[in-house]
Amino acid sequence: PVRPTDAEAVQAFVRELSDTSRTMRFFVPVRELTPAMLARFTTPHDGSERIVVALSADEGPCRIVALAQYALDGNGTTCDLALVVADEWQGLGLGGMLLDLLVECAREAGVTSITGDVLRGNEAMLGLARASGFSIRHSPIDGTMFRVERKLGDVFDSSPRHAARDTPP
């Protein structure tokens, strides 16, 4: 889980993302997080948000290589998700692992439906969502996005991406 003491590392992570990755995550070409955004990313509201980071110490000091979050909607049974993976870590399965973690955390919090808005050009996230059992439709926000949604079944419902692996031979 992210901590307030991670603020500098979170800001460095966002700054190191490519322009494309920052735009795909934030929907606008930000260079860095505003102080308010940084505070929100490092001080999640207890119970209504979950923010996790993935760390790597492969080359030098420990650094953030991915950030994933969900925030509960007003009714407490649905949540909105978002995630971003460092450019050099994309395509290695880290996004799928974080998405699975968010789904399980949301399920444990009593969430029944998890959604996210994805820019039309974000084929990697759309593919990940499809592979994880999310439906994809046009976003009600505007025509530049898709809405991904997954209804959360009971605790024994496994991710479609891992179903084959979990089935005995």
mmCIF file with all atom_site columns, C-alpha atoms in Angstrom:
data_model
loop_
_atom_site.group_PDB
_atom_site.id
_atom_site.type_symbol
_atom_site.label_atom_id
_atom_site.label_alt_id
_atom_site.label_comp_id
_atom_site.label_asym_id
_atom_site.label_entity_id
_atom_site.label_seq_id
_atom_site.pdbx_PDB_ins_code
_atom_site.Cartn_x
_atom_site.Cartn_y
_atom_site.Cartn_z
_atom_site.occupancy
_atom_site.B_iso_or_equiv
_atom_site.pdbx_formal_charge
_atom_site.auth_seq_id
_atom_site.auth_comp_id
_atom_site.auth_asym_id
_atom_site.auth_atom_id
_atom_site.pdbx_PDB_model_num
ATOM 1   C CA . PRO A 1 1   ? 0.000   0.000   0.000   1.00 0.00 ? 1   PRO A CA 1
ATOM 2   C CA . VAL A 1 2   ? 1.135   3.537   -0.704  1.00 0.00 ? 2   VAL A CA 1
ATOM 3   C CA . ARG A 1 3   ? 2.121   5.752   2.233   1.00 0.00 ? 3   ARG A CA 1
ATOM 4   C CA . PRO A 1 4   ? 2.425   9.527   2.647   1.00 0.00 ? 4   PRO A CA 1
ATOM 5   C CA . THR A 1 5   ? 6.204   9.072   2.843   1.00 0.00 ? 5   THR A CA 1
ATOM 6   C CA . ASP A 1 6   ? 6.088   7.760   -0.762  1.00 0.00 ? 6   ASP A CA 1
ATOM 7   C CA . ALA A 1 7   ? 5.224   11.205  -2.188  1.00 0.00 ? 7   ALA A CA 1
ATOM 8   C CA . GLU A 1 8   ? 8.662   11.890  -3.681  1.00 0.00 ? 8   GLU A CA 1
ATOM 9   C CA . ALA A 1 9   ? 8.874   8.391   -5.182  1.00 0.00 ? 9   ALA A CA 1
ATOM 10  C CA . VAL A 1 10  ? 5.349   8.653   -6.654  1.00 0.00 ? 10  VAL A CA 1
ATOM 11  C CA . GLN A 1 11  ? 6.191   12.010  -8.231  1.00 0.00 ? 11  GLN A CA 1
ATOM 12  C CA . ALA A 1 12  ? 9.449   10.590  -9.653  1.00 0.00 ? 12  ALA A CA 1
ATOM 13  C CA . PHE A 1 13  ? 7.520   7.615   -11.057 1.00 0.00 ? 13  PHE A CA 1
ATOM 14  C CA . VAL A 1 14  ? 5.037   9.900   -12.853 1.00 0.00 ? 14  VAL A CA 1
ATOM 15  C CA . ARG A 1 15  ? 7.829   12.139  -14.189 1.00 0.00 ? 15  ARG A CA 1
ATOM 16  C CA . GLU A 1 16  ? 9.667   9.112   -15.622 1.00 0.00 ? 16  GLU A CA 1
ATOM 17  C CA . LEU A 1 17  ? 6.631   7.814   -17.525 1.00 0.00 ? 17  LEU A CA 1
ATOM 18  C CA . SER A 1 18  ? 6.580   8.526   -21.244 1.00 0.00 ? 18  SER A CA 1
ATOM 19  C CA . ASP A 1 19  ? 4.220   11.234  -22.490 1.00 0.00 ? 19  ASP A CA 1
ATOM 20  C CA . THR A 1 20  ? 2.046   8.470   -23.943 1.00 0.00 ? 20  THR A CA 1
ATOM 21  C CA . SER A 1 21  ? 1.832   6.529   -20.660 1.00 0.00 ? 21  SER A CA 1
ATOM 22  C CA . ARG A 1 22  ? 1.011   9.683   -18.678 1.00 0.00 ? 22  ARG A CA 1
ATOM 23  C CA . THR A 1 23  ? -1.712  10.618  -21.175 1.00 0.00 ? 23  THR A CA 1
ATOM 24  C CA . MET A 1 24  ? -3.187  7.101   -21.157 1.00 0.00 ? 24  MET A CA 1
ATOM 25  C CA . ARG A 1 25  ? -3.372  7.168   -17.342 1.00 0.00 ? 25  ARG A CA 1
ATOM 26  C CA . PHE A 1 26  ? -4.407  10.777  -16.667 1.00 0.00 ? 26  PHE A CA 1
ATOM 27  C CA . PHE A 1 27  ? -6.202  11.497  -20.012 1.00 0.00 ? 27  PHE A CA 1
ATOM 28  C CA . VAL A 1 28  ? -4.131  14.676  -20.409 1.00 0.00 ? 28  VAL A CA 1
ATOM 29  C CA . PRO A 1 29  ? -0.388  15.116  -21.038 1.00 0.00 ? 29  PRO A CA 1
ATOM 30  C CA . VAL A 1 30  ? 0.672   15.981  -17.474 1.00 0.00 ? 30  VAL A CA 1
ATOM 31  C CA . ARG A 1 31  ? 4.390   16.263  -16.690 1.00 0.00 ? 31  ARG A CA 1
ATOM 32  C CA . GLU A 1 32  ? 3.970   15.791  -12.945 1.00 0.00 ? 32  GLU A CA 1
ATOM 33  C CA . LEU A 1 33  ? 1.268   15.605  -10.319 1.00 0.00 ? 33  LEU A CA 1
ATOM 34  C CA . THR A 1 34  ? -0.089  18.778  -8.768  1.00 0.00 ? 34  THR A CA 1
ATOM 35  C CA . PRO A 1 35  ? 0.329   19.017  -4.980  1.00 0.00 ? 35  PRO A CA 1
ATOM 36  C CA . ALA A 1 36  ? -3.366  18.104  -4.540  1.00 0.00 ? 36  ALA A CA 1
ATOM 37  C CA . MET A 1 37  ? -3.074  15.080  -6.850  1.00 0.00 ? 37  MET A CA 1
ATOM 38  C CA . LEU A 1 38  ? 0.104   13.957  -5.106  1.00 0.00 ? 38  LEU A CA 1
ATOM 39  C CA . ALA A 1 39  ? -1.585  14.203  -1.711  1.00 0.00 ? 39  ALA A CA 1
ATOM 40  C CA . ARG A 1 40  ? -4.524  12.163  -3.011  1.00 0.00 ? 40  ARG A CA 1
ATOM 41  C CA . PHE A 1 41  ? -2.217  9.479   -4.422  1.00 0.00 ? 41  PHE A CA 1
ATOM 42  C CA . THR A 1 42  ? -0.239  9.129   -1.198  1.00 0.00 ? 42  THR A CA 1
ATOM 43  C CA . THR A 1 43  ? -2.980  9.505   1.415   1.00 0.00 ? 43  THR A CA 1
ATOM 44  C CA . PRO A 1 44  ? -5.888  7.269   0.408   1.00 0.00 ? 44  PRO A CA 1
ATOM 45  C CA . HIS A 1 45  ? -9.146  7.709   2.290   1.00 0.00 ? 45  HIS A CA 1
ATOM 46  C CA . ASP A 1 46  ? -9.535  4.744   4.612   1.00 0.00 ? 46  ASP A CA 1
ATOM 47  C CA . GLY A 1 47  ? -12.117 2.320   3.357   1.00 0.00 ? 47  GLY A CA 1
ATOM 48  C CA . SER A 1 48  ? -13.101 4.264   0.239   1.00 0.00 ? 48  SER A CA 1
ATOM 49  C CA . GLU A 1 49  ? -9.866  3.913   -1.748  1.00 0.00 ? 49  GLU A CA 1
ATOM 50  C CA . ARG A 1 50  ? -7.064  1.456   -2.165  1.00 0.00 ? 50  ARG A CA 1
ATOM 51  C CA . ILE A 1 51  ? -3.775  2.555   -3.720  1.00 0.00 ? 51  ILE A CA 1
ATOM 52  C CA . VAL A 1 52  ? -0.892  0.149   -4.172  1.00 0.00 ? 52  VAL A CA 1
ATOM 53  C CA . VAL A 1 53  ? 2.521   0.464   -5.745  1.00 0.00 ? 53  VAL A CA 1
ATOM 54  C CA . ALA A 1 54  ? 4.864   -2.143  -7.148  1.00 0.00 ? 54  ALA A CA 1
ATOM 55  C CA . LEU A 1 55  ? 8.517   -1.672  -6.250  1.00 0.00 ? 55  LEU A CA 1
ATOM 56  C CA . SER A 1 56  ? 11.734  -2.759  -7.900  1.00 0.00 ? 56  SER A CA 1
ATOM 57  C CA . ALA A 1 57  ? 15.266  -2.654  -6.631  1.00 0.00 ? 57  ALA A CA 1
ATOM 58  C CA . ASP A 1 58  ? 16.755  -4.369  -9.708  1.00 0.00 ? 58  ASP A CA 1
ATOM 59  C CA . GLU A 1 59  ? 18.952  -1.459  -10.735 1.00 0.00 ? 59  GLU A CA 1
ATOM 60  C CA . GLY A 1 60  ? 20.049  0.685   -7.847  1.00 0.00 ? 60  GLY A CA 1
ATOM 61  C CA . PRO A 1 61  ? 17.745  1.960   -5.120  1.00 0.00 ? 61  PRO A CA 1
ATOM 62  C CA . CYS A 1 62  ? 14.181  0.746   -4.696  1.00 0.00 ? 62  CYS A CA 1
ATOM 63  C CA . ARG A 1 63  ? 11.768  2.586   -6.989  1.00 0.00 ? 63  ARG A CA 1
ATOM 64  C CA . ILE A 1 64  ? 8.098   2.515   -7.933  1.00 0.00 ? 64  ILE A CA 1
ATOM 65  C CA . VAL A 1 65  ? 7.419   0.700   -11.227 1.00 0.00 ? 65  VAL A CA 1
ATOM 66  C CA . ALA A 1 66  ? 3.612   0.640   -11.137 1.00 0.00 ? 66  ALA A CA 1
ATOM 67  C CA . LEU A 1 67  ? 0.723   2.321   -9.380  1.00 0.00 ? 67  LEU A CA 1
ATOM 68  C CA . ALA A 1 68  ? -2.820  0.957   -9.152  1.00 0.00 ? 68  ALA A CA 1
ATOM 69  C CA . GLN A 1 69  ? -5.887  2.232   -7.370  1.00 0.00 ? 69  GLN A CA 1
ATOM 70  C CA . TYR A 1 70  ? -9.591  1.971   -6.917  1.00 0.00 ? 70  TYR A CA 1
ATOM 71  C CA . ALA A 1 71  ? -12.014 4.432   -5.371  1.00 0.00 ? 71  ALA A CA 1
ATOM 72  C CA . LEU A 1 72  ? -15.476 3.529   -4.157  1.00 0.00 ? 72  LEU A CA 1
ATOM 73  C CA . ASP A 1 73  ? -18.415 5.354   -5.675  1.00 0.00 ? 73  ASP A CA 1
ATOM 74  C CA . GLY A 1 74  ? -20.937 6.997   -3.367  1.00 0.00 ? 74  GLY A CA 1
ATOM 75  C CA . ASN A 1 75  ? -23.017 3.848   -2.895  1.00 0.00 ? 75  ASN A CA 1
ATOM 76  C CA . GLY A 1 76  ? -20.050 1.766   -1.684  1.00 0.00 ? 76  GLY A CA 1
ATOM 77  C CA . THR A 1 77  ? -20.858 -1.192  -3.933  1.00 0.00 ? 77  THR A CA 1
ATOM 78  C CA . THR A 1 78  ? -19.141 -0.015  -7.122  1.00 0.00 ? 78  THR A CA 1
ATOM 79  C CA . CYS A 1 79  ? -15.675 1.352   -7.655  1.00 0.00 ? 79  CYS A CA 1
ATOM 80  C CA . ASP A 1 80  ? -13.567 2.989   -10.320 1.00 0.00 ? 80  ASP A CA 1
ATOM 81  C CA . LEU A 1 81  ? -10.115 1.610   -11.077 1.00 0.00 ? 81  LEU A CA 1
ATOM 82  C CA . ALA A 1 82  ? -6.960  2.944   -12.670 1.00 0.00 ? 82  ALA A CA 1
ATOM 83  C CA . LEU A 1 83  ? -3.453  1.646   -13.110 1.00 0.00 ? 83  LEU A CA 1
ATOM 84  C CA . VAL A 1 84  ? -0.223  2.559   -14.823 1.00 0.00 ? 84  VAL A CA 1
ATOM 85  C CA . VAL A 1 85  ? 2.981   0.593   -15.287 1.00 0.00 ? 85  VAL A CA 1
ATOM 86  C CA . ALA A 1 86  ? 6.429   2.081   -15.989 1.00 0.00 ? 86  ALA A CA 1
ATOM 87  C CA . ASP A 1 87  ? 7.208   1.924   -19.698 1.00 0.00 ? 87  ASP A CA 1
ATOM 88  C CA . GLU A 1 88  ? 10.096  -0.531  -19.347 1.00 0.00 ? 88  GLU A CA 1
ATOM 89  C CA . TRP A 1 89  ? 7.928   -2.857  -17.225 1.00 0.00 ? 89  TRP A CA 1
ATOM 90  C CA . GLN A 1 90  ? 4.962   -2.961  -19.603 1.00 0.00 ? 90  GLN A CA 1
ATOM 91  C CA . GLY A 1 91  ? 4.127   -6.267  -21.268 1.00 0.00 ? 91  GLY A CA 1
ATOM 92  C CA . LEU A 1 92  ? 5.626   -8.390  -18.475 1.00 0.00 ? 92  LEU A CA 1
ATOM 93  C CA . GLY A 1 93  ? 2.409   -9.246  -16.601 1.00 0.00 ? 93  GLY A CA 1
ATOM 94  C CA . LEU A 1 94  ? 2.704   -6.682  -13.821 1.00 0.00 ? 94  LEU A CA 1
ATOM 95  C CA . GLY A 1 95  ? -0.462  -4.849  -14.896 1.00 0.00 ? 95  GLY A CA 1
ATOM 96  C CA . GLY A 1 96  ? -2.430  -8.094  -14.791 1.00 0.00 ? 96  GLY A CA 1
ATOM 97  C CA . MET A 1 97  ? -1.131  -8.914  -11.335 1.00 0.00 ? 97  MET A CA 1
ATOM 98  C CA . LEU A 1 98  ? -2.104  -5.474  -10.054 1.00 0.00 ? 98  LEU A CA 1
ATOM 99  C CA . LEU A 1 99  ? -5.507  -5.661  -11.707 1.00 0.00 ? 99  LEU A CA 1
ATOM 100 C CA . ASP A 1 100 ? -6.112  -9.038  -10.037 1.00 0.00 ? 100 ASP A CA 1
ATOM 101 C CA . LEU A 1 101 ? -5.043  -7.536  -6.695  1.00 0.00 ? 101 LEU A CA 1
ATOM 102 C CA . LEU A 1 102 ? -7.447  -4.610  -7.093  1.00 0.00 ? 102 LEU A CA 1
ATOM 103 C CA . VAL A 1 103 ? -10.305 -6.942  -8.005  1.00 0.00 ? 103 VAL A CA 1
ATOM 104 C CA . GLU A 1 104 ? -9.670  -9.098  -4.923  1.00 0.00 ? 104 GLU A CA 1
ATOM 105 C CA . CYS A 1 105 ? -9.356  -6.073  -2.623  1.00 0.00 ? 105 CYS A CA 1
ATOM 106 C CA . ALA A 1 106 ? -12.582 -4.630  -4.034  1.00 0.00 ? 106 ALA A CA 1
ATOM 107 C CA . ARG A 1 107 ? -14.378 -7.957  -3.612  1.00 0.00 ? 107 ARG A CA 1
ATOM 108 C CA . GLU A 1 108 ? -13.203 -8.179  0.014   1.00 0.00 ? 108 GLU A CA 1
ATOM 109 C CA . ALA A 1 109 ? -14.513 -4.628  0.580   1.00 0.00 ? 109 ALA A CA 1
ATOM 110 C CA . GLY A 1 110 ? -17.970 -5.715  -0.585  1.00 0.00 ? 110 GLY A CA 1
ATOM 111 C CA . VAL A 1 111 ? -17.799 -4.150  -4.041  1.00 0.00 ? 111 VAL A CA 1
ATOM 112 C CA . THR A 1 112 ? -20.097 -5.792  -6.581  1.00 0.00 ? 112 THR A CA 1
ATOM 113 C CA . SER A 1 113 ? -18.969 -3.987  -9.741  1.00 0.00 ? 113 SER A CA 1
ATOM 114 C CA . ILE A 1 114 ? -15.643 -2.479  -10.785 1.00 0.00 ? 114 ILE A CA 1
ATOM 115 C CA . THR A 1 115 ? -15.325 -0.038  -13.686 1.00 0.00 ? 115 THR A CA 1
ATOM 116 C CA . GLY A 1 116 ? -12.773 2.131   -15.410 1.00 0.00 ? 116 GLY A CA 1
ATOM 117 C CA . ASP A 1 117 ? -12.591 4.564   -18.290 1.00 0.00 ? 117 ASP A CA 1
ATOM 118 C CA . VAL A 1 118 ? -9.938  3.869   -20.914 1.00 0.00 ? 118 VAL A CA 1
ATOM 119 C CA . LEU A 1 119 ? -8.857  6.112   -23.790 1.00 0.00 ? 119 LEU A CA 1
ATOM 120 C CA . ARG A 1 120 ? -9.659  4.638   -27.202 1.00 0.00 ? 120 ARG A CA 1
ATOM 121 C CA . GLY A 1 121 ? -5.989  4.307   -28.176 1.00 0.00 ? 121 GLY A CA 1
ATOM 122 C CA . ASN A 1 122 ? -4.993  2.404   -25.023 1.00 0.00 ? 122 ASN A CA 1
ATOM 123 C CA . GLU A 1 123 ? -4.996  -1.042  -26.628 1.00 0.00 ? 123 GLU A CA 1
ATOM 124 C CA . ALA A 1 124 ? -2.826  -2.543  -23.869 1.00 0.00 ? 124 ALA A CA 1
ATOM 125 C CA . MET A 1 125 ? -5.336  -1.662  -21.135 1.00 0.00 ? 125 MET A CA 1
ATOM 126 C CA . LEU A 1 126 ? -8.299  -2.704  -23.266 1.00 0.00 ? 126 LEU A CA 1
ATOM 127 C CA . GLY A 1 127 ? -6.619  -6.063  -23.939 1.00 0.00 ? 127 GLY A CA 1
ATOM 128 C CA . LEU A 1 128 ? -5.823  -6.530  -20.256 1.00 0.00 ? 128 LEU A CA 1
ATOM 129 C CA . ALA A 1 129 ? -9.421  -5.711  -19.328 1.00 0.00 ? 129 ALA A CA 1
ATOM 130 C CA . ARG A 1 130 ? -10.780 -8.189  -21.891 1.00 0.00 ? 130 ARG A CA 1
ATOM 131 C CA . ALA A 1 131 ? -8.420  -10.920 -20.652 1.00 0.00 ? 131 ALA A CA 1
ATOM 132 C CA . SER A 1 132 ? -9.537  -10.235 -17.074 1.00 0.00 ? 132 SER A CA 1
ATOM 133 C CA . GLY A 1 133 ? -13.230 -10.679 -17.808 1.00 0.00 ? 133 GLY A CA 1
ATOM 134 C CA . PHE A 1 134 ? -14.249 -7.046  -18.166 1.00 0.00 ? 134 PHE A CA 1
ATOM 135 C CA . SER A 1 135 ? -16.932 -6.043  -20.650 1.00 0.00 ? 135 SER A CA 1
ATOM 136 C CA . ILE A 1 136 ? -16.121 -3.071  -22.866 1.00 0.00 ? 136 ILE A CA 1
ATOM 137 C CA . ARG A 1 137 ? -18.611 -0.468  -24.051 1.00 0.00 ? 137 ARG A CA 1
ATOM 138 C CA . HIS A 1 138 ? -18.648 3.198   -24.968 1.00 0.00 ? 138 HIS A CA 1
ATOM 139 C CA . SER A 1 139 ? -18.022 5.490   -22.028 1.00 0.00 ? 139 SER A CA 1
ATOM 140 C CA . PRO A 1 140 ? -20.845 7.784   -20.962 1.00 0.00 ? 140 PRO A CA 1
ATOM 141 C CA . ILE A 1 141 ? -18.220 10.509  -20.392 1.00 0.00 ? 141 ILE A CA 1
ATOM 142 C CA . ASP A 1 142 ? -17.365 11.161  -24.042 1.00 0.00 ? 142 ASP A CA 1
ATOM 143 C CA . GLY A 1 143 ? -16.551 9.539   -27.361 1.00 0.00 ? 143 GLY A CA 1
ATOM 144 C CA . THR A 1 144 ? -12.795 9.375   -26.765 1.00 0.00 ? 144 THR A CA 1
ATOM 145 C CA . MET A 1 145 ? -13.122 6.646   -24.134 1.00 0.00 ? 145 MET A CA 1
ATOM 146 C CA . PHE A 1 146 ? -14.404 3.175   -23.493 1.00 0.00 ? 146 PHE A CA 1
ATOM 147 C CA . ARG A 1 147 ? -15.869 2.011   -20.189 1.00 0.00 ? 147 ARG A CA 1
ATOM 148 C CA . VAL A 1 148 ? -14.610 -1.335  -18.892 1.00 0.00 ? 148 VAL A CA 1
ATOM 149 C CA . GLU A 1 149 ? -16.726 -3.117  -16.293 1.00 0.00 ? 149 GLU A CA 1
ATOM 150 C CA . ARG A 1 150 ? -16.628 -6.363  -14.392 1.00 0.00 ? 150 ARG A CA 1
ATOM 151 C CA . LYS A 1 151 ? -19.281 -7.683  -12.074 1.00 0.00 ? 151 LYS A CA 1
ATOM 152 C CA . LEU A 1 152 ? -17.661 -9.314  -9.074  1.00 0.00 ? 152 LEU A CA 1
ATOM 153 C CA . GLY A 1 153 ? -18.989 -12.756 -8.192  1.00 0.00 ? 153 GLY A CA 1
ATOM 154 C CA . ASP A 1 154 ? -18.439 -14.598 -4.981  1.00 0.00 ? 154 ASP A CA 1
ATOM 155 C CA . VAL A 1 155 ? -14.996 -15.037 -3.483  1.00 0.00 ? 155 VAL A CA 1
ATOM 156 C CA . PHE A 1 156 ? -14.383 -18.287 -5.392  1.00 0.00 ? 156 PHE A CA 1
ATOM 157 C CA . ASP A 1 157 ? -14.780 -16.634 -8.817  1.00 0.00 ? 157 ASP A CA 1
ATOM 158 C CA . SER A 1 158 ? -11.252 -16.599 -10.251 1.00 0.00 ? 158 SER A CA 1
ATOM 159 C CA . SER A 1 159 ? -9.912  -14.263 -12.887 1.00 0.00 ? 159 SER A CA 1
ATOM 160 C CA . PRO A 1 160 ? -10.547 -15.561 -16.432 1.00 0.00 ? 160 PRO A CA 1
ATOM 161 C CA . ARG A 1 161 ? -6.859  -14.956 -17.216 1.00 0.00 ? 161 ARG A CA 1
ATOM 162 C CA . HIS A 1 162 ? -5.890  -17.524 -14.602 1.00 0.00 ? 162 HIS A CA 1
ATOM 163 C CA . ALA A 1 163 ? -8.768  -19.996 -14.946 1.00 0.00 ? 163 ALA A CA 1
ATOM 164 C CA . ALA A 1 164 ? -6.836  -22.387 -17.164 1.00 0.00 ? 164 ALA A CA 1
ATOM 165 C CA . ARG A 1 165 ? -3.875  -22.332 -14.823 1.00 0.00 ? 165 ARG A CA 1
ATOM 166 C CA . ASP A 1 166 ? -6.118  -23.028 -11.819 1.00 0.00 ? 166 ASP A CA 1
ATOM 167 C CA . THR A 1 167 ? -7.814  -26.016 -13.441 1.00 0.00 ? 167 THR A CA 1
ATOM 168 C CA . PRO A 1 168 ? -6.216  -29.377 -12.630 1.00 0.00 ? 168 PRO A CA 1
ATOM 169 C CA . PRO A 1 169 ? -4.878  -31.337 -15.637 1.00 0.00 ? 169 PRO A CA 1
#
